[in-house]
């Protein structure tokens, strides 16, 4: 009896919601149909939007590689010898278009680095001139850029430090592993006692291991070209997203003398990039335009060479000359605004605003550095001026990027802040220090042929080459910590506490009379208004400092 009762109760509980549904369902059928139709329409629109997004933001999946007859043997063999290398090529756009090993590594008869390999005349080196067979415009832009001239560091004080100060007569390992890996080396070949190139099995020329491997931006190649495309477009995938990433630039633009990647990472731009990386469309093919394809943050590529939207439409200024939008030079002892002179053959020169500009059509004697007999030499070339781009025009091109996110007032105020910091550095520290070093040289205290003989020369070097650059670059890229603590604070501390005492020390080593002369010079310098703080602050300033410290720390 109990079991029947429980069964009846269970049946009633089941039938109740069913009856309730049928009792009310009829009145809601139309409403349910309307909701179902609405949901179907929304789902259809979502599917359509998904298709549009997939077209706009390319997925990671790549079409299968096209392996031509000419490249079949290469791929088959290297899949065993270097499988990861082949995998990288297989997912490249080159592979999708049927561009393979032979297409890039092929060489012409008579080329110094050519050798027969499995029936094909090839070269181990792939230079910008090789890439120019397909990428002519990019090659022309890059070959006239500052990046292409990065190898000229071989004739600078930077290289003196690496080779002479640090190196041994027969061991330039610091320059080889350090400087040249970013700036580029002169590619040389091992030679026998007769000066002939040493060749191994199959006639392969042996590249001097002191100069290769090297992907330096300004590498000096045997075919006369300058640079290395895979400095940014790493082989063998050559992905655009890698060359657009700030980390890629950070391989070289980092450290005590030019910490651009560190500055970028601490800036609002860098923070936005790190946080919104997924919204950057980094892998988009066939163009990457700020304000059209992405908006989350600018990268180095965005500001210096990328295309961007304007009120008049797309500004197709994407090119491979990274210096065209720079209006200050932040590298030397004293910064100047820089105009650009472009000659009829495309050769470009930066003219500091302190240097008189030539006229359009004027013939100018220019200095170009080339490799001759595996050495960097100067070559004088007569060129005719075709165009002059003022520093104001260069800045305006950079401002076009800024306008995608900021109004004109914001942009102009930023540049005023930046300009003022550079001028502060110039006027208070760089110019007086430079004048002091010149005076020491003129008085015979310093030997111009011995750039690091005295302590004062080391201190002066770091003052502008390290600390001064950090401050100026920090301001240019909105990195407050690098502007102040890593920059101007270090400049000021070392100017007062190291540089000026080192000036007197060097002068004293010359003679007592010279020491007295420079003590007087420095005394006259320090009575100028901008240096009077060394004699003490005012009573009012001291009281404010004490009160602030007391209120904050109760000490």
XYZ file of C-alpha atoms in Angstrom:
555
model
C 0.000 0.000 0.000
C 2.799 2.395 0.855
C 4.557 1.624 -2.427
C 1.404 2.417 -4.410
C 0.938 5.684 -2.520
C 4.532 6.728 -3.256
C 4.116 5.822 -6.923
C 0.892 7.867 -7.145
C 2.553 10.866 -5.535
C 5.475 10.612 -7.965
C 3.083 10.472 -10.920
C 1.238 13.561 -9.694
C 4.497 15.460 -9.239
C 5.503 14.555 -12.810
C 2.140 15.423 -14.364
C 1.778 18.759 -12.600
C 4.532 20.703 -14.509
C 3.481 18.982 -17.743
C -0.138 20.112 -17.292
C 1.099 23.528 -16.226
C 3.216 23.806 -19.387
C 0.358 22.781 -21.680
C -1.961 25.098 -19.850
C 0.201 28.114 -20.437
C 2.335 27.028 -23.429
C -0.228 27.798 -26.064
C -0.304 31.430 -25.108
C 3.569 31.672 -25.351
C 4.202 29.844 -28.633
C 4.253 33.021 -30.705
C 6.636 34.671 -28.270
C 8.982 31.661 -28.318
C 8.973 31.662 -32.104
C 9.881 35.342 -32.163
C 12.747 34.789 -29.714
C 13.999 31.816 -31.756
C 13.974 33.905 -34.954
C 15.823 36.747 -33.213
C 18.504 34.380 -31.897
C 18.929 32.842 -35.354
C 19.450 36.277 -36.889
C 22.017 37.214 -34.212
C 23.885 33.931 -34.739
C 23.932 34.506 -38.493
C 25.370 38.005 -38.001
C 27.977 36.583 -35.590
C 29.032 33.992 -38.175
C 29.331 36.713 -40.819
C 31.405 38.900 -38.464
C 33.687 35.947 -37.671
C 34.353 35.423 -41.367
C 35.169 39.121 -41.781
C 37.566 39.075 -38.818
C 39.296 35.946 -40.102
C 39.893 37.722 -43.401
C 41.149 40.878 -41.667
C 43.314 39.193 -39.049
C 45.025 36.289 -40.704
C 45.047 33.028 -38.776
C 48.326 31.283 -38.028
C 47.558 28.409 -40.392
C 49.589 28.693 -43.577
C 49.027 27.082 -46.987
C 51.253 24.152 -47.845
C 54.697 25.052 -49.221
C 55.206 25.047 -52.969
C 58.364 23.050 -53.663
C 59.603 23.712 -57.182
C 61.735 21.274 -59.148
C 64.818 23.444 -58.584
C 64.390 23.220 -54.821
C 63.279 19.584 -54.407
C 66.750 18.226 -53.757
C 67.583 21.027 -51.280
C 64.452 20.452 -49.223
C 64.763 16.674 -49.249
C 68.392 16.728 -48.097
C 68.125 19.514 -45.525
C 65.074 17.922 -43.935
C 67.568 15.412 -42.599
C 70.496 17.769 -42.028
C 68.621 20.779 -40.578
C 64.958 19.824 -40.107
C 64.007 22.882 -38.025
C 65.440 25.183 -40.689
C 63.251 23.560 -43.324
C 60.210 23.764 -41.038
C 60.787 27.513 -40.677
C 60.950 27.904 -44.444
C 57.834 25.759 -44.964
C 55.690 28.165 -42.957
C 57.063 31.270 -44.682
C 55.401 33.341 -47.381
C 58.397 32.491 -49.526
C 57.393 28.827 -49.401
C 53.784 29.676 -50.222
C 54.965 31.473 -53.358
C 57.407 28.775 -54.399
C 60.501 30.800 -53.465
C 63.025 28.329 -52.111
C 66.675 27.677 -51.301
C 68.142 28.065 -54.779
C 66.168 31.248 -55.469
C 67.877 33.028 -52.564
C 71.265 31.292 -52.439
C 71.987 31.119 -56.167
C 75.168 32.860 -57.334
C 76.575 34.063 -60.623
C 79.792 32.735 -62.079
C 82.753 34.821 -60.993
C 81.308 35.923 -57.667
C 83.931 35.678 -54.949
C 81.734 33.575 -52.650
C 80.263 31.263 -55.322
C 80.718 27.472 -55.279
C 79.196 24.409 -56.882
C 76.888 22.462 -54.590
C 74.868 19.468 -55.775
C 74.721 20.798 -59.332
C 73.883 24.398 -58.450
C 76.159 27.440 -58.210
C 75.347 28.942 -54.831
C 76.609 31.218 -52.063
C 76.345 30.705 -48.312
C 75.833 34.444 -47.936
C 72.505 36.011 -48.834
C 72.943 39.771 -49.096
C 70.546 42.702 -49.570
C 71.545 42.709 -53.230
C 70.212 39.147 -53.508
C 66.958 40.157 -51.819
C 66.715 43.071 -54.270
C 65.908 40.613 -57.071
C 62.362 40.591 -55.671
C 62.325 43.418 -53.124
C 63.778 46.259 -55.203
C 61.983 49.126 -53.457
C 62.916 47.889 -49.995
C 66.540 47.461 -51.061
C 66.754 50.996 -52.444
C 65.257 52.470 -49.271
C 67.416 50.463 -46.913
C 70.702 51.003 -48.780
C 70.404 54.789 -48.226
C 69.534 54.502 -44.536
C 71.484 54.935 -41.299
C 71.050 51.231 -40.634
C 73.008 50.390 -43.791
C 75.880 52.561 -42.520
C 76.027 50.973 -39.087
C 79.207 49.131 -40.071
C 81.056 52.432 -40.188
C 81.531 52.047 -36.443
C 84.683 50.193 -37.495
C 86.341 53.612 -37.778
C 85.059 55.076 -34.495
C 86.076 55.390 -30.861
C 83.619 52.609 -30.022
C 85.750 50.228 -32.028
C 88.967 51.620 -30.538
C 87.620 50.612 -27.137
C 86.772 47.109 -28.289
C 89.900 46.395 -30.327
C 92.626 48.375 -28.561
C 91.571 49.042 -24.986
C 89.920 45.653 -24.437
C 91.403 43.424 -27.141
C 94.739 41.759 -27.762
C 96.830 42.312 -30.918
C 95.768 38.872 -32.176
C 92.390 38.581 -30.460
C 89.503 40.952 -31.212
C 86.932 38.722 -29.544
C 85.126 41.603 -27.843
C 84.573 43.479 -31.096
C 83.646 40.259 -32.916
C 81.147 38.989 -30.342
C 79.932 42.401 -29.250
C 80.123 45.433 -31.515
C 80.081 43.691 -34.883
C 77.059 41.500 -34.142
C 74.870 44.610 -34.168
C 76.817 47.004 -36.375
C 78.089 44.453 -38.850
C 81.517 43.231 -39.897
C 83.486 43.290 -43.132
C 82.939 39.773 -44.457
C 86.362 38.308 -45.213
C 87.691 34.944 -46.379
C 90.487 32.795 -45.043
C 93.489 33.007 -47.354
C 96.655 30.971 -47.887
C 100.233 32.273 -47.981
C 99.748 33.365 -51.590
C 96.680 35.406 -50.695
C 94.302 33.029 -52.423
C 90.972 32.121 -50.828
C 91.071 28.805 -48.981
C 88.451 26.396 -50.349
C 87.107 23.157 -48.911
C 85.456 20.119 -50.525
C 83.431 21.087 -53.573
C 85.242 24.410 -53.807
C 83.363 26.078 -50.965
C 85.209 29.267 -49.943
C 86.007 29.364 -46.227
C 84.665 32.531 -44.639
C 86.880 34.026 -41.941
C 85.215 32.933 -38.656
C 86.108 36.320 -37.143
C 83.614 37.893 -39.558
C 80.929 35.204 -39.908
C 78.298 34.315 -38.718
C 77.165 37.911 -38.579
C 73.743 39.490 -39.023
C 74.847 43.019 -38.185
C 72.614 45.746 -39.564
C 75.468 47.426 -41.461
C 77.363 44.313 -42.514
C 79.778 44.984 -45.392
C 79.300 42.215 -47.953
C 81.688 40.901 -50.654
C 79.294 42.008 -53.429
C 79.542 45.652 -52.308
C 76.145 45.791 -50.647
C 75.699 46.992 -47.091
C 73.502 45.448 -44.452
C 71.737 42.247 -43.602
C 68.012 41.873 -44.215
C 67.756 39.051 -41.680
C 68.927 41.451 -38.952
C 65.207 42.252 -38.691
C 63.566 39.589 -40.870
C 65.070 36.534 -39.212
C 65.637 33.600 -41.537
C 64.150 31.304 -42.695
C 60.553 32.214 -41.926
C 61.072 35.961 -42.499
C 57.844 36.748 -40.655
C 56.553 40.309 -40.732
C 55.302 40.064 -37.155
C 58.831 39.545 -35.899
C 60.201 42.639 -37.643
C 57.288 44.689 -36.256
C 57.954 43.660 -32.658
C 59.942 46.048 -30.418
C 61.807 43.070 -28.947
C 63.392 42.610 -32.366
C 64.875 46.119 -32.259
C 65.916 45.515 -28.648
C 68.611 43.072 -29.768
C 70.795 46.100 -30.531
C 68.989 49.130 -29.138
C 69.588 48.427 -25.475
C 72.222 48.872 -22.788
C 74.075 51.742 -21.123
C 74.519 53.971 -24.177
C 71.243 53.559 -26.094
C 68.602 51.787 -23.967
C 65.658 52.298 -26.319
C 64.021 48.953 -25.531
C 64.252 49.528 -21.775
C 62.848 53.032 -22.201
C 60.037 51.756 -24.421
C 59.139 49.046 -21.920
C 58.721 51.597 -19.109
C 56.768 54.056 -21.273
C 52.992 54.209 -21.625
C 53.421 52.968 -25.185
C 55.364 49.906 -24.077
C 52.900 49.106 -21.308
C 50.002 49.334 -23.773
C 51.807 47.013 -26.202
C 52.560 44.396 -23.534
C 48.997 44.481 -22.226
C 47.233 44.479 -25.598
C 49.561 42.352 -27.699
C 46.638 40.238 -28.915
C 45.031 43.321 -30.476
C 48.067 44.383 -32.497
C 47.450 42.310 -35.676
C 51.187 41.650 -35.741
C 50.910 38.843 -38.279
C 48.724 40.672 -40.777
C 49.948 40.328 -44.331
C 49.825 42.874 -47.161
C 50.094 46.039 -45.069
C 50.013 47.015 -41.418
C 48.538 50.462 -40.986
C 48.068 52.340 -37.705
C 44.479 53.481 -37.340
C 43.246 50.908 -39.833
C 44.662 47.495 -38.908
C 45.512 48.170 -35.262
C 45.285 50.876 -32.599
C 46.297 49.366 -29.250
C 49.867 50.721 -29.156
C 52.728 51.932 -31.320
C 55.908 49.901 -31.707
C 59.328 51.053 -32.956
C 58.225 50.167 -36.487
C 55.016 52.166 -36.093
C 56.745 55.421 -35.237
C 59.853 55.202 -37.381
C 58.862 53.519 -40.644
C 55.222 52.368 -40.535
C 52.188 53.517 -42.507
C 49.442 55.364 -40.686
C 46.045 56.939 -41.276
C 45.538 60.688 -41.642
C 42.490 62.932 -42.007
C 43.050 62.657 -45.768
C 43.344 58.879 -45.819
C 46.240 56.443 -45.619
C 49.752 57.834 -45.459
C 51.849 55.270 -47.313
C 55.145 56.255 -45.792
C 56.155 52.734 -44.858
C 59.773 52.349 -45.896
C 63.083 50.886 -44.812
C 64.863 54.145 -43.919
C 64.422 54.375 -40.159
C 65.855 57.894 -39.841
C 63.504 59.921 -41.984
C 61.206 61.026 -39.121
C 63.954 61.940 -36.647
C 64.415 65.676 -36.042
C 67.140 65.633 -33.333
C 70.365 63.674 -33.377
C 70.805 62.294 -29.863
C 74.108 60.499 -30.444
C 76.935 63.095 -30.339
C 78.344 65.143 -27.455
C 76.034 68.054 -28.291
C 72.646 67.410 -29.925
C 71.492 69.399 -32.929
C 68.374 69.462 -35.074
C 69.056 67.667 -38.357
C 68.038 68.530 -41.908
C 68.354 65.949 -44.684
C 70.074 66.519 -48.021
C 69.063 64.076 -50.776
C 71.180 63.846 -53.916
C 70.160 62.915 -57.443
C 71.482 59.365 -57.078
C 69.458 58.841 -53.870
C 72.405 59.214 -51.478
C 71.368 60.980 -48.248
C 73.205 63.034 -45.658
C 72.102 64.512 -42.351
C 73.065 68.176 -42.004
C 73.099 69.543 -38.439
C 71.199 72.825 -38.246
C 74.525 74.433 -37.306
C 75.894 73.578 -40.783
C 75.097 75.688 -43.830
C 72.778 73.903 -46.256
C 73.660 73.634 -49.960
C 71.286 74.852 -52.666
C 69.087 72.649 -54.842
C 71.130 71.786 -57.931
C 74.441 72.555 -56.245
C 77.292 70.092 -56.698
C 78.684 68.852 -53.388
C 81.737 66.766 -52.540
C 80.451 63.917 -50.364
C 82.341 61.306 -48.381
C 81.257 57.700 -48.722
C 82.819 54.729 -46.916
C 83.368 51.575 -48.934
C 85.294 48.318 -48.617
C 88.505 47.994 -50.630
C 90.832 45.028 -50.224
C 88.775 43.989 -47.167
C 89.373 47.352 -45.469
C 87.015 50.279 -44.860
C 88.191 53.339 -46.796
C 86.811 56.785 -47.583
C 85.751 57.678 -51.090
C 85.016 61.212 -52.289
C 82.045 61.399 -54.647
C 80.741 64.517 -56.396
C 76.942 64.645 -56.179
C 74.231 67.121 -57.151
C 71.574 68.144 -54.600
C 68.070 67.050 -55.608
C 66.038 67.801 -52.479
C 66.328 69.172 -48.948
C 64.045 67.961 -46.148
C 64.071 70.307 -43.161
C 64.055 69.078 -39.588
C 60.577 70.607 -39.263
C 59.304 68.432 -42.140
C 60.881 65.342 -40.600
C 59.169 66.121 -37.306
C 55.853 66.689 -39.042
C 56.052 63.180 -40.531
C 56.524 61.786 -37.024
C 53.659 63.891 -35.678
C 51.400 62.261 -38.254
C 51.801 59.013 -36.326
C 51.008 60.743 -33.024
C 47.771 62.270 -34.364
C 46.232 58.825 -34.634
C 45.885 58.788 -30.841
C 46.579 62.330 -29.555
C 45.308 65.846 -30.262
C 47.568 68.609 -31.535
C 47.930 70.313 -28.159
C 49.132 67.089 -26.556
C 51.651 66.480 -29.351
C 53.049 70.021 -29.383
C 53.409 70.054 -25.606
C 55.252 66.724 -25.664
C 57.748 68.052 -28.192
C 58.257 71.185 -26.111
C 59.095 69.025 -23.085
C 61.443 66.885 -25.155
C 63.181 69.874 -26.749
C 63.666 71.566 -23.380
C 65.336 68.487 -21.896
C 67.770 68.232 -24.797
C 68.595 71.931 -24.561
C 69.065 71.655 -20.772
C 71.556 68.840 -21.284
C 73.316 70.769 -24.068
C 73.637 74.120 -22.331
C 74.379 73.176 -18.734
C 76.598 70.147 -19.201
C 77.549 69.085 -22.741
C 78.791 72.371 -24.211
C 80.805 73.436 -21.113
C 82.345 69.945 -20.807
C 83.188 69.862 -24.509
C 84.792 73.323 -24.274
C 86.848 72.191 -21.276
C 88.121 69.125 -23.162
C 89.069 71.285 -26.151
C 90.955 73.678 -23.899
C 92.869 70.795 -22.302
C 93.829 69.530 -25.775
C 94.856 72.996 -26.984
C 97.035 73.416 -23.883
C 98.761 70.107 -24.531
C 97.338 68.461 -21.429
C 95.545 65.849 -23.530
C 97.009 64.035 -26.503
C 94.410 63.868 -29.322
C 96.030 60.626 -30.490
C 95.473 58.983 -27.087
C 91.711 59.295 -26.506
C 91.655 57.256 -23.270
C 94.981 58.165 -21.672
C 93.616 60.164 -18.717
C 90.745 59.601 -16.305
C 89.048 62.787 -17.506
C 88.697 61.292 -21.003
C 86.883 58.233 -19.646
C 84.583 60.362 -17.495
C 83.815 62.699 -20.392
C 83.083 59.711 -22.674
C 80.538 58.237 -20.283
C 79.070 61.674 -19.552
C 77.785 62.095 -23.118
C 78.038 58.603 -24.646
C 76.252 56.804 -21.806
C 74.474 59.085 -19.351
C 73.703 61.940 -21.723
C 72.315 59.610 -24.362
C 70.133 57.821 -21.810
C 68.641 61.134 -20.701
C 67.954 62.369 -24.220
C 66.514 59.063 -25.445
C 64.445 58.803 -22.263
C 62.802 62.145 -22.990
C 62.292 61.294 -26.667
C 60.359 58.113 -25.832
C 58.629 59.198 -22.608
C 60.666 57.100 -20.186
C 60.804 59.210 -16.995
C 63.141 56.955 -15.026
C 65.696 56.842 -17.825
C 65.367 60.581 -18.351
C 66.127 61.374 -14.705
C 67.670 58.642 -12.553
C 69.559 56.784 -15.283
C 70.105 59.998 -17.228
C 70.295 63.564 -15.970
C 70.970 62.572 -12.355
C 74.036 60.610 -13.479
C 75.087 63.432 -15.817
C 74.950 65.991 -13.001
C 76.608 63.795 -10.375
C 79.511 62.847 -12.599
C 79.907 66.335 -14.037
C 80.374 67.895 -10.609
C 81.902 65.019 -8.651
C 84.073 63.319 -11.302
C 84.562 65.385 -14.434
C 85.581 68.732 -12.939
C 87.993 67.148 -10.394
C 89.440 64.991 -13.200
C 90.087 68.148 -15.262
C 92.250 69.569 -12.464
C 93.985 66.221 -11.950
C 94.955 66.004 -15.646
C 96.128 69.629 -15.694
C 98.241 69.083 -12.568
C 100.055 66.220 -14.277
C 101.180 68.698 -16.919
C 102.472 71.378 -14.539
C 101.663 73.405 -11.412
C 100.925 76.423 -13.593
C 98.425 74.408 -15.619
C 96.731 73.143 -12.466
C 96.313 76.727 -11.221
C 94.907 77.786 -14.605
C 92.194 75.128 -14.577
C 91.354 75.617 -10.916
C 90.642 79.235 -11.840
C 88.575 78.174 -14.864
C 86.393 75.918 -12.751
C 86.010 78.522 -10.020
C 84.753 81.020 -12.615
C 82.360 78.375 -13.953
C 80.837 77.537 -10.586
C 79.942 81.138 -9.709
C 77.504 81.196 -12.628
C 73.875 81.211 -11.553
C 73.082 77.637 -12.638
C 75.848 76.263 -10.402
C 75.313 78.380 -7.275
C 73.335 75.574 -5.627
C 76.702 74.053 -4.674
C 77.235 76.914 -2.206
C 73.991 75.998 -0.456
C 70.234 76.474 -0.710
C 68.333 79.438 0.736
C 66.936 79.349 4.280
C 63.404 79.180 2.912
C 64.232 76.192 0.690
C 65.883 74.355 3.566
C 62.869 74.894 5.831
C 60.498 73.538 3.186
C 62.663 70.430 2.743
C 62.840 69.797 6.479
C 59.084 70.266 6.965
C 58.248 67.951 4.054
C 60.522 65.215 5.369
C 59.107 65.617 8.894
C 55.499 65.374 7.698
C 56.158 62.353 5.512
C 58.474 60.286 7.714
C 58.103 61.894 11.167
C 61.865 62.324 11.358
